[in-house]
Coordinates of C-alpha atoms in Angstrom, one line a residue:
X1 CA 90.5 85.2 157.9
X2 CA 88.8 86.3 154.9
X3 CA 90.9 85.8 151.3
X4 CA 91.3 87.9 148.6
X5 CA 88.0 88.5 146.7
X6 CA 86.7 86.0 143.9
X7 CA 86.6 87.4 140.5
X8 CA 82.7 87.4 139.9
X9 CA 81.1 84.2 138.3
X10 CA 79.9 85.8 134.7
X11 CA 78.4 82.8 133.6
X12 CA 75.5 83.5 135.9
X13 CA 74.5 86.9 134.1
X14 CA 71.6 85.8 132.2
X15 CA 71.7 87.3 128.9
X16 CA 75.4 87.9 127.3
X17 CA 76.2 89.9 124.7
X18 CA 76.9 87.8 121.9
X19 CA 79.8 88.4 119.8
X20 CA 79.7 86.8 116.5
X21 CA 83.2 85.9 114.9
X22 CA 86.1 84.7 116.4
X23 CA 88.9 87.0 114.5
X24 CA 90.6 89.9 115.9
X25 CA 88.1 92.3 116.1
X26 CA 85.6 90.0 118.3
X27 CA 88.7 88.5 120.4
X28 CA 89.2 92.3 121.2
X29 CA 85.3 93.2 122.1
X30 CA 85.0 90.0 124.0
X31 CA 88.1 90.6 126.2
X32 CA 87.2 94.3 126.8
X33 CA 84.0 93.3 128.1
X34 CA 85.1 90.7 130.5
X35 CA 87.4 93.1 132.0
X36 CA 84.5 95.6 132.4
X37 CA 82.4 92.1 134.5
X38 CA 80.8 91.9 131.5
X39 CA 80.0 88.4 130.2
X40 CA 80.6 87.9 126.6
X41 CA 79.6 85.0 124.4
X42 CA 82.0 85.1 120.9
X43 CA 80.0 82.6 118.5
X44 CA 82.3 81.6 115.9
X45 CA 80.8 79.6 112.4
X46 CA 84.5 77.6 112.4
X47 CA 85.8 75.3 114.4
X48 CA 89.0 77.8 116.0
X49 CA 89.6 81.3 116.7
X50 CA 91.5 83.6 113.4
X51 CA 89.9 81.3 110.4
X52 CA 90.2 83.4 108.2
X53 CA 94.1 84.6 109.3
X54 CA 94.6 80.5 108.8
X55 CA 93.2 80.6 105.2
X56 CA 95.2 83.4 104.2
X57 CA 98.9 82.7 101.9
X58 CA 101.9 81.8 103.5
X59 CA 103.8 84.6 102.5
X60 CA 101.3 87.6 104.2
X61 CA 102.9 89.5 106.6
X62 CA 101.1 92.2 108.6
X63 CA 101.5 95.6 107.0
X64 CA 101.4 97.1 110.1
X65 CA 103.9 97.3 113.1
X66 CA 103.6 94.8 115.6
X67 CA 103.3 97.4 118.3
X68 CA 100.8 99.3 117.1
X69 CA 98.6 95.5 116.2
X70 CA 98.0 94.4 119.8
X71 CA 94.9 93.5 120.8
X72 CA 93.6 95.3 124.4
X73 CA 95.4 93.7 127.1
X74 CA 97.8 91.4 125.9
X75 CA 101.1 92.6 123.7
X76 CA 102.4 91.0 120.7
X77 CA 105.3 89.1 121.9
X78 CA 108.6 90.6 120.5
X79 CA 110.0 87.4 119.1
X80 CA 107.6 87.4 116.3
X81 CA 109.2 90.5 114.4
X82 CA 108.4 93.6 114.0
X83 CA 106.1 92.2 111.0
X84 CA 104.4 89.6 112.1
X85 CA 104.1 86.6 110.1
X86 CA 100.4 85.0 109.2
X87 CA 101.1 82.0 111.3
X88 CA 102.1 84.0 114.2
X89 CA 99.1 86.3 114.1
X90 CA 97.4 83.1 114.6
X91 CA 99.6 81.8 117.7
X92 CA 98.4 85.6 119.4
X93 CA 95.0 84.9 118.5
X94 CA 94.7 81.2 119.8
X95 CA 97.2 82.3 122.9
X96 CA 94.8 86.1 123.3
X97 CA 91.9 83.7 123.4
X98 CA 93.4 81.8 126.5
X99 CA 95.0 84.2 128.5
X100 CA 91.6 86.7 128.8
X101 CA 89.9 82.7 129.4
X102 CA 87.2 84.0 126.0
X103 CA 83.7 82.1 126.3
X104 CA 83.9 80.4 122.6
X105 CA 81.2 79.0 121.0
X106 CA 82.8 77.3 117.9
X107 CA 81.3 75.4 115.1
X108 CA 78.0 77.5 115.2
X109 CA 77.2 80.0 112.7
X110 CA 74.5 82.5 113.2
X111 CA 72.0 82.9 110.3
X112 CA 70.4 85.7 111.6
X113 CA 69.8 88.3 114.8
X114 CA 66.2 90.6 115.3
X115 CA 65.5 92.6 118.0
X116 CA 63.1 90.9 120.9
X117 CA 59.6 91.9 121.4
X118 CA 60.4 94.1 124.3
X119 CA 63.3 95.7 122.2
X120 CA 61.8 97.7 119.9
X121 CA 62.3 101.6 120.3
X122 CA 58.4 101.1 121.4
X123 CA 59.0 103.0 124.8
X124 CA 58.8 99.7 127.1
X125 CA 61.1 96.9 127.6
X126 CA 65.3 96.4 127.8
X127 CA 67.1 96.0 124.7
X128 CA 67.7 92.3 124.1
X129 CA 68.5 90.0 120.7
X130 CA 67.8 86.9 119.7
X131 CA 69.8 85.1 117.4
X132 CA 69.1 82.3 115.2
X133 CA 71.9 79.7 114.6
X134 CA 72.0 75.9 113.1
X135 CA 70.8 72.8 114.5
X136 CA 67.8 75.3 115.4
X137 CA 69.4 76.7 118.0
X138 CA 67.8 80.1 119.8
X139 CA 69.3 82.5 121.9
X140 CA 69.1 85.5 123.6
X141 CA 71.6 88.7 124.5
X142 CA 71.4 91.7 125.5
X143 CA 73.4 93.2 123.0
X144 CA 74.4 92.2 119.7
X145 CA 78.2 93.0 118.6
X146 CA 78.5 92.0 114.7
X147 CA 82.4 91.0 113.9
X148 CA 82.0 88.5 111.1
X149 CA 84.8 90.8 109.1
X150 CA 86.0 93.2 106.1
X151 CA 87.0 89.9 104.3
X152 CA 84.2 88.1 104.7
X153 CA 82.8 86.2 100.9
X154 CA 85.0 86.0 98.0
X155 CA 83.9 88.3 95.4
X156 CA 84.6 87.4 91.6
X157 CA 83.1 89.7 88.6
X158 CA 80.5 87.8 86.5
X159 CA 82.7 88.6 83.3
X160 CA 81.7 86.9 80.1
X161 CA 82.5 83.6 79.2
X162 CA 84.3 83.0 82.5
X163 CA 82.8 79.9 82.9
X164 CA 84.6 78.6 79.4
X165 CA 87.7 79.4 80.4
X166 CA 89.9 76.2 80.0
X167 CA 92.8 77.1 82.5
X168 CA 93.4 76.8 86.0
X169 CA 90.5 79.9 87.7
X170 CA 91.2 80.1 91.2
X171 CA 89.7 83.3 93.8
X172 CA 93.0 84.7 95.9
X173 CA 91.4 83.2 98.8
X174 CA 92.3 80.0 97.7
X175 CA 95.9 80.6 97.5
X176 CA 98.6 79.5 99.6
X177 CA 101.7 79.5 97.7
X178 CA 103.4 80.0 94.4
X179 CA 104.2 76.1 94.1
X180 CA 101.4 74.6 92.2
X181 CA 102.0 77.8 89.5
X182 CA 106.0 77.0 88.4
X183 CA 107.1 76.9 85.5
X184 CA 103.2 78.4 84.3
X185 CA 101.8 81.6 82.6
X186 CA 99.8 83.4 85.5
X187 CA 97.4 86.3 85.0
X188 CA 96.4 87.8 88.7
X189 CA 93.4 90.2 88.5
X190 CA 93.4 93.4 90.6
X191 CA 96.0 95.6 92.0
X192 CA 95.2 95.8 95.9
X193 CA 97.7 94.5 98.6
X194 CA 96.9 90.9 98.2
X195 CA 96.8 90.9 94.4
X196 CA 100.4 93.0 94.3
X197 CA 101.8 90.7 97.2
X198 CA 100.7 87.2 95.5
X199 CA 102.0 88.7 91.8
X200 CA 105.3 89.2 93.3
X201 CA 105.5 85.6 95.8
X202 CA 104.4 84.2 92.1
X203 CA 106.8 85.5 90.4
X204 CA 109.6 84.8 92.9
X205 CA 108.3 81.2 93.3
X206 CA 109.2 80.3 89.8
X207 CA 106.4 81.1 87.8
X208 CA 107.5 81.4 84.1
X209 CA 105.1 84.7 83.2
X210 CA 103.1 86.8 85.5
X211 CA 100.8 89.3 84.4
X212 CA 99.0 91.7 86.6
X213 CA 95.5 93.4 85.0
X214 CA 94.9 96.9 86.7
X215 CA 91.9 98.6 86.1
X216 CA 93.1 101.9 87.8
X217 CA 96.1 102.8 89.1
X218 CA 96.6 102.5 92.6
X219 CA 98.9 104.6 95.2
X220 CA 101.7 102.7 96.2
X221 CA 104.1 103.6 99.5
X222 CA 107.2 102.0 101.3
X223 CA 106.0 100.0 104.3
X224 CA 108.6 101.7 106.1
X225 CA 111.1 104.3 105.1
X226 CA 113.9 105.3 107.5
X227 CA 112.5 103.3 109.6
X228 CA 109.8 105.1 110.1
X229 CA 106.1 102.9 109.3
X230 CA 103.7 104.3 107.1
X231 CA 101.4 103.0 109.1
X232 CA 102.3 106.0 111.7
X233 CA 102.1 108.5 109.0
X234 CA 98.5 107.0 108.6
X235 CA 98.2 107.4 112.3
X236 CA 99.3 110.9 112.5
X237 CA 97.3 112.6 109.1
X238 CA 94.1 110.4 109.1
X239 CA 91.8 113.9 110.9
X240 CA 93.4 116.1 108.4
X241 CA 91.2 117.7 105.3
X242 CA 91.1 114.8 102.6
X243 CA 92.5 117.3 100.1
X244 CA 95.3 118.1 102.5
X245 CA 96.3 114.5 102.8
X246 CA 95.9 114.0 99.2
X247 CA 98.8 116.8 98.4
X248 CA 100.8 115.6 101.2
X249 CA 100.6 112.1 99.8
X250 CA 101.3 113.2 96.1
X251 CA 104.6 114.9 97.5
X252 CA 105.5 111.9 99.5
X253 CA 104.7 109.6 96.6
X254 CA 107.3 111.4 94.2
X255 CA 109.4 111.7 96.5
X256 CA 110.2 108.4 97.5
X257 CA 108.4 105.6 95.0
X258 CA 109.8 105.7 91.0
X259 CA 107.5 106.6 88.2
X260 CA 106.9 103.3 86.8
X261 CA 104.6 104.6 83.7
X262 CA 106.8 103.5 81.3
X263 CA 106.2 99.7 82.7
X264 CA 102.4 99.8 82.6
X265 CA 101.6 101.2 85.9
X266 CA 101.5 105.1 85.7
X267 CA 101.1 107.3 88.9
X268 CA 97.4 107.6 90.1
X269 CA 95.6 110.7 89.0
X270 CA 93.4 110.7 92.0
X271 CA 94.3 111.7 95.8
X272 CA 95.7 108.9 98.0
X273 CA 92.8 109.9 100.6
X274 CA 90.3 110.4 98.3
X275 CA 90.6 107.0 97.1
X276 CA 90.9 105.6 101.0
X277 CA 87.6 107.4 101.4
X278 CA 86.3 105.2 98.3
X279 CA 87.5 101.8 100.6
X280 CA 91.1 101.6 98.4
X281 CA 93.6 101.5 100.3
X282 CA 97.3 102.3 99.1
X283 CA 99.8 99.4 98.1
X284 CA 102.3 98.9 100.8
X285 CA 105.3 97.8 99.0
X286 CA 106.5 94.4 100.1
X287 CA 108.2 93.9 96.7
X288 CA 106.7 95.2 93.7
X289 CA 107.9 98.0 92.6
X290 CA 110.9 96.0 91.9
X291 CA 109.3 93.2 90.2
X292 CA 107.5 95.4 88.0
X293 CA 111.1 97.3 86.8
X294 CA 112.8 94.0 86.5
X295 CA 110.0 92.9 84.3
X296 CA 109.2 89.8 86.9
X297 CA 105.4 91.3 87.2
X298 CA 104.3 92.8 83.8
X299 CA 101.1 95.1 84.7
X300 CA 98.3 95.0 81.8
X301 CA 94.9 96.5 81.4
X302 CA 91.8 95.4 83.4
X303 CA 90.2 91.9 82.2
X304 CA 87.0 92.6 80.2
X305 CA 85.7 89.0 79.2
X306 CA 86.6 85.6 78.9
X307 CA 87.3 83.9 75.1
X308 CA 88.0 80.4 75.4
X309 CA 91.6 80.2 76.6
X310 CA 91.9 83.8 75.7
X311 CA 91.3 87.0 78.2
X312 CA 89.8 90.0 76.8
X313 CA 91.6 93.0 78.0
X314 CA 90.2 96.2 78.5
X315 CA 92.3 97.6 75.8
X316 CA 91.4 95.0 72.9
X317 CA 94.5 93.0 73.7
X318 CA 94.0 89.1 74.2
X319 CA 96.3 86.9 76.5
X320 CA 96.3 83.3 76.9
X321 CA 97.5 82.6 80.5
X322 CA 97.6 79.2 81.9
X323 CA 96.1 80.3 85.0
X324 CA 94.1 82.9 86.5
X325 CA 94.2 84.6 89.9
X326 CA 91.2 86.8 90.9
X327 CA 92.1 89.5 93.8
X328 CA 89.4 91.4 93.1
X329 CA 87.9 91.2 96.9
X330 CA 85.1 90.5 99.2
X331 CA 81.4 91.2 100.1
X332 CA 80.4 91.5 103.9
X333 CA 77.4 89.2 103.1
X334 CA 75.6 90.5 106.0
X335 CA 72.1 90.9 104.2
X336 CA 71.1 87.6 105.3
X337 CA 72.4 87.9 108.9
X338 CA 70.4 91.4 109.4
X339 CA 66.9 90.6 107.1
X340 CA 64.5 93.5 107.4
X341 CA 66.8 96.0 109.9
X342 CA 67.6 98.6 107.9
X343 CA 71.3 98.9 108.8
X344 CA 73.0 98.5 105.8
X345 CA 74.0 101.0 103.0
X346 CA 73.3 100.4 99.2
X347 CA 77.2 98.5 99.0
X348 CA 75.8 96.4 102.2
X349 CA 78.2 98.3 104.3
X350 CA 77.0 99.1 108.3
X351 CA 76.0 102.6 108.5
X352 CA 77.3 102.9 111.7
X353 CA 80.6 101.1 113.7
X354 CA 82.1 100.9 116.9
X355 CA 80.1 102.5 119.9
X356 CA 77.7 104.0 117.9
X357 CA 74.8 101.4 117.2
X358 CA 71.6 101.8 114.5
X359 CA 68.8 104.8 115.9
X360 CA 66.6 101.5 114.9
X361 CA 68.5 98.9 116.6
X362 CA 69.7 100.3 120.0
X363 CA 72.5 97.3 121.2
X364 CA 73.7 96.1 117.9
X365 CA 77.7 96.9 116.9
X366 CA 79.5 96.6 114.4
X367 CA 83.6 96.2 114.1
X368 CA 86.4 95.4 111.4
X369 CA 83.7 96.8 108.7
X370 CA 86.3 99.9 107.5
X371 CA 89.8 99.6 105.8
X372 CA 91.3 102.6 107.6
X373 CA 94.7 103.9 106.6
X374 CA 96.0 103.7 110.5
X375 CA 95.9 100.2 110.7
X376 CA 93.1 97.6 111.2
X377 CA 94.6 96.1 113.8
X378 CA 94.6 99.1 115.6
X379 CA 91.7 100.5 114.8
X380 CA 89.7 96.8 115.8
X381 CA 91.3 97.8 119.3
X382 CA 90.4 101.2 120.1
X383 CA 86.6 100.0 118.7
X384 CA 86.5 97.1 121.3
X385 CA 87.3 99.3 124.5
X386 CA 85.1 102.1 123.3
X387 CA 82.0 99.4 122.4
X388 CA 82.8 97.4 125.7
X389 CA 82.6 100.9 127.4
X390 CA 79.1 102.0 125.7
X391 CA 77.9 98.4 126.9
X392 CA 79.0 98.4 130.6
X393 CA 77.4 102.0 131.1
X394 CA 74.4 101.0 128.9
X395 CA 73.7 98.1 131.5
X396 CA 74.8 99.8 134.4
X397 CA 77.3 97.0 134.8

């Protein structure tokens, strides 16, 4: 009597489509594949799945709801919150990982991809990739899906006399917690999510001063109000005119976050959208705006140079903090990775993401490259089914 139908052996296809990084948004291509009998190799530089959500501080919480965070196929169990903790992202990635049974290459790191022979938009040939990893490893795919991330290498300004600078000079992605900073005088550079998070975890954590140097003022919203997420709002205005959005979230902001000019952080003169369009994306508050009118977080202008112990201040004014604290973000570093393609913008950005690939580099995708204001999360999961999509009809698979 004949049984139920095997699930087809992938491992026999002979070229994959390689996946490189392990974090959400490769987890999500790689699973969306195999569920369209497409076999997937995710080639990963660390040794697990999520390194960089296991570097980041203990305090980070996702920003976004956990329901509208899952990954294709697998839901974010409800035990975790409806913020999810980072050590709990990490348990869905590791357990996401193992329940779609992910082909994971781990502890290789891919130095760089170029189309094969046959490949090029010459009129003959499939499209196929090789890629070029340590210990002189070589392999090929038939598609190329780039996921190494939006936080990918620590960025610091090259501001002068940095390297003088007596105190304690640490990049945010080196902190974990507000432990080795009490009792001290802490200066954290830039105003984003993690630099306005860490301030206020500092400050709370028992440092004795914490200044935070804004170079332009950034749009702050309540995570949720009501209830109801911002991250839904986000959802629900992101295909409306930028201008539009930018009135809306000018009425919004009044409405429900204080003026806090009179502490050092005055209202932002340009459109919330505008400046989402520009890759800066609005605080959500997790704290801050009541450190800042409690005095916990004193906001100060942007750091122009380094003076011995002293920082230079935009504004003439000279600190001397015992420690500094750069959240002034990351590089996608993918020049090396894509040598002589073409692919990039002049800020090393893809030019194109999702299902839409290069016109001069047919099968290569790129995911988690944009900081959109309806999640990541999100928006790393509708990217996977639509890329797995364009891939499976691509093939004919």
């Amino acid at each position: 009597m004949p049984g139920v139908p095997a699930a087809p052996d992938l491992s026999t296809q002979p070229r994959p489509v390689y996946v490189i990084g392990a974090g959400p948004g490769g987890l999500a291509v790689a699973a969306a594949l195999r569920a369209r009998g497409v076999r997937a190799v995710v080639v990963e530089k660390s040794e697990s799945v999520g390194a960089s959500w296991r570097r980041h501080y203990d305090r980070l919480h996702l920003h976004t709801t956990r329901r509208l965070s899952a990954l294709p196929g697998l839901a974010i169990p409800r035990r975790f919150g409806r913020w999810v903790a980072r050590e709990n992202v990490v348990r869905y990635l590791e357990k996401y990982a193992e329940f779609h049974e992910l082909e994971i290459a781990t502890g290789i790191e891919v130095t760089r991809v170029e189309p094969t022979a046959d490949s090029r938009p010459d009129g003959t040939g499939a499209p196929g990739w090789t890629l070029h990893a340590t210990g002189g490893r070589v392999m090929a795919g038939r598609a190329v899906v780039i996921a190494t991330g939006f936080n990918h290498t620590p960025f610091v300004p090259d501001w002068p006399g940095r390297d003088s600078y007596p105190g304690s000079f640490a990049h945010a992605a080196g902190y974990r917690d507000p432990a080795p900073y009490a009792g001290r005088d802490v200066l954290v550079v830039g105003v984003g999510n993690t630099g306005a998070e860490i301030a206020v975890d500092l400050a709370e954590g028992g440092a004795s001063r914490v200044r935070l140097a804004v170079r332009t003022a950034p749009h702050i919203l309540r995570r949720s109000t009501a209830g109801w997420p911002s991250q839904r709002t986000g959802i629900l205005v992101r295909r409306l005119p930028v201008r539009l959005i930018d009135r809306l979230g000018a009425i919004v902001g009044r409405a429900s976050v204080p003026d806090l000019s009179a502490y050092g952080l005055p209202r932002p003169t340009t459109g919330l959208y505008s400046r989402v369009k520009q890759g800066a994306i609005p605080i959500q508050d997790v704290g801050l705006i009541d450190a800042v009118r409690t005095g916990r977080v004193e906001p100060v202008a942007a750091v122009d140079s380094f003076d011995g112990a002293e920082v230079v201040l935009a504004d003439g004014s000279r600190i001397t903090p015992d420690a500094v604290i750069a959240a002034t973000g990351y590089r996608r570093a993918l020049e090396g990775l894509l040598d002589g393609l073409d692919v990039l913008d002049d800020r090393g950005r893809p030019r194109t993401h999702g299902a839409k690939t290069p016109p001069n580099a047919p099968g290569l995708y790129f995911t988690g490259f944009t900081n959109p204001i309806s999640g990541n999360l999100r928006e790393l999961a509708l990217d996977a089914e639509k890329i797995a999509k364009r891939i499976a009809r691509t093939a004919g698979a």
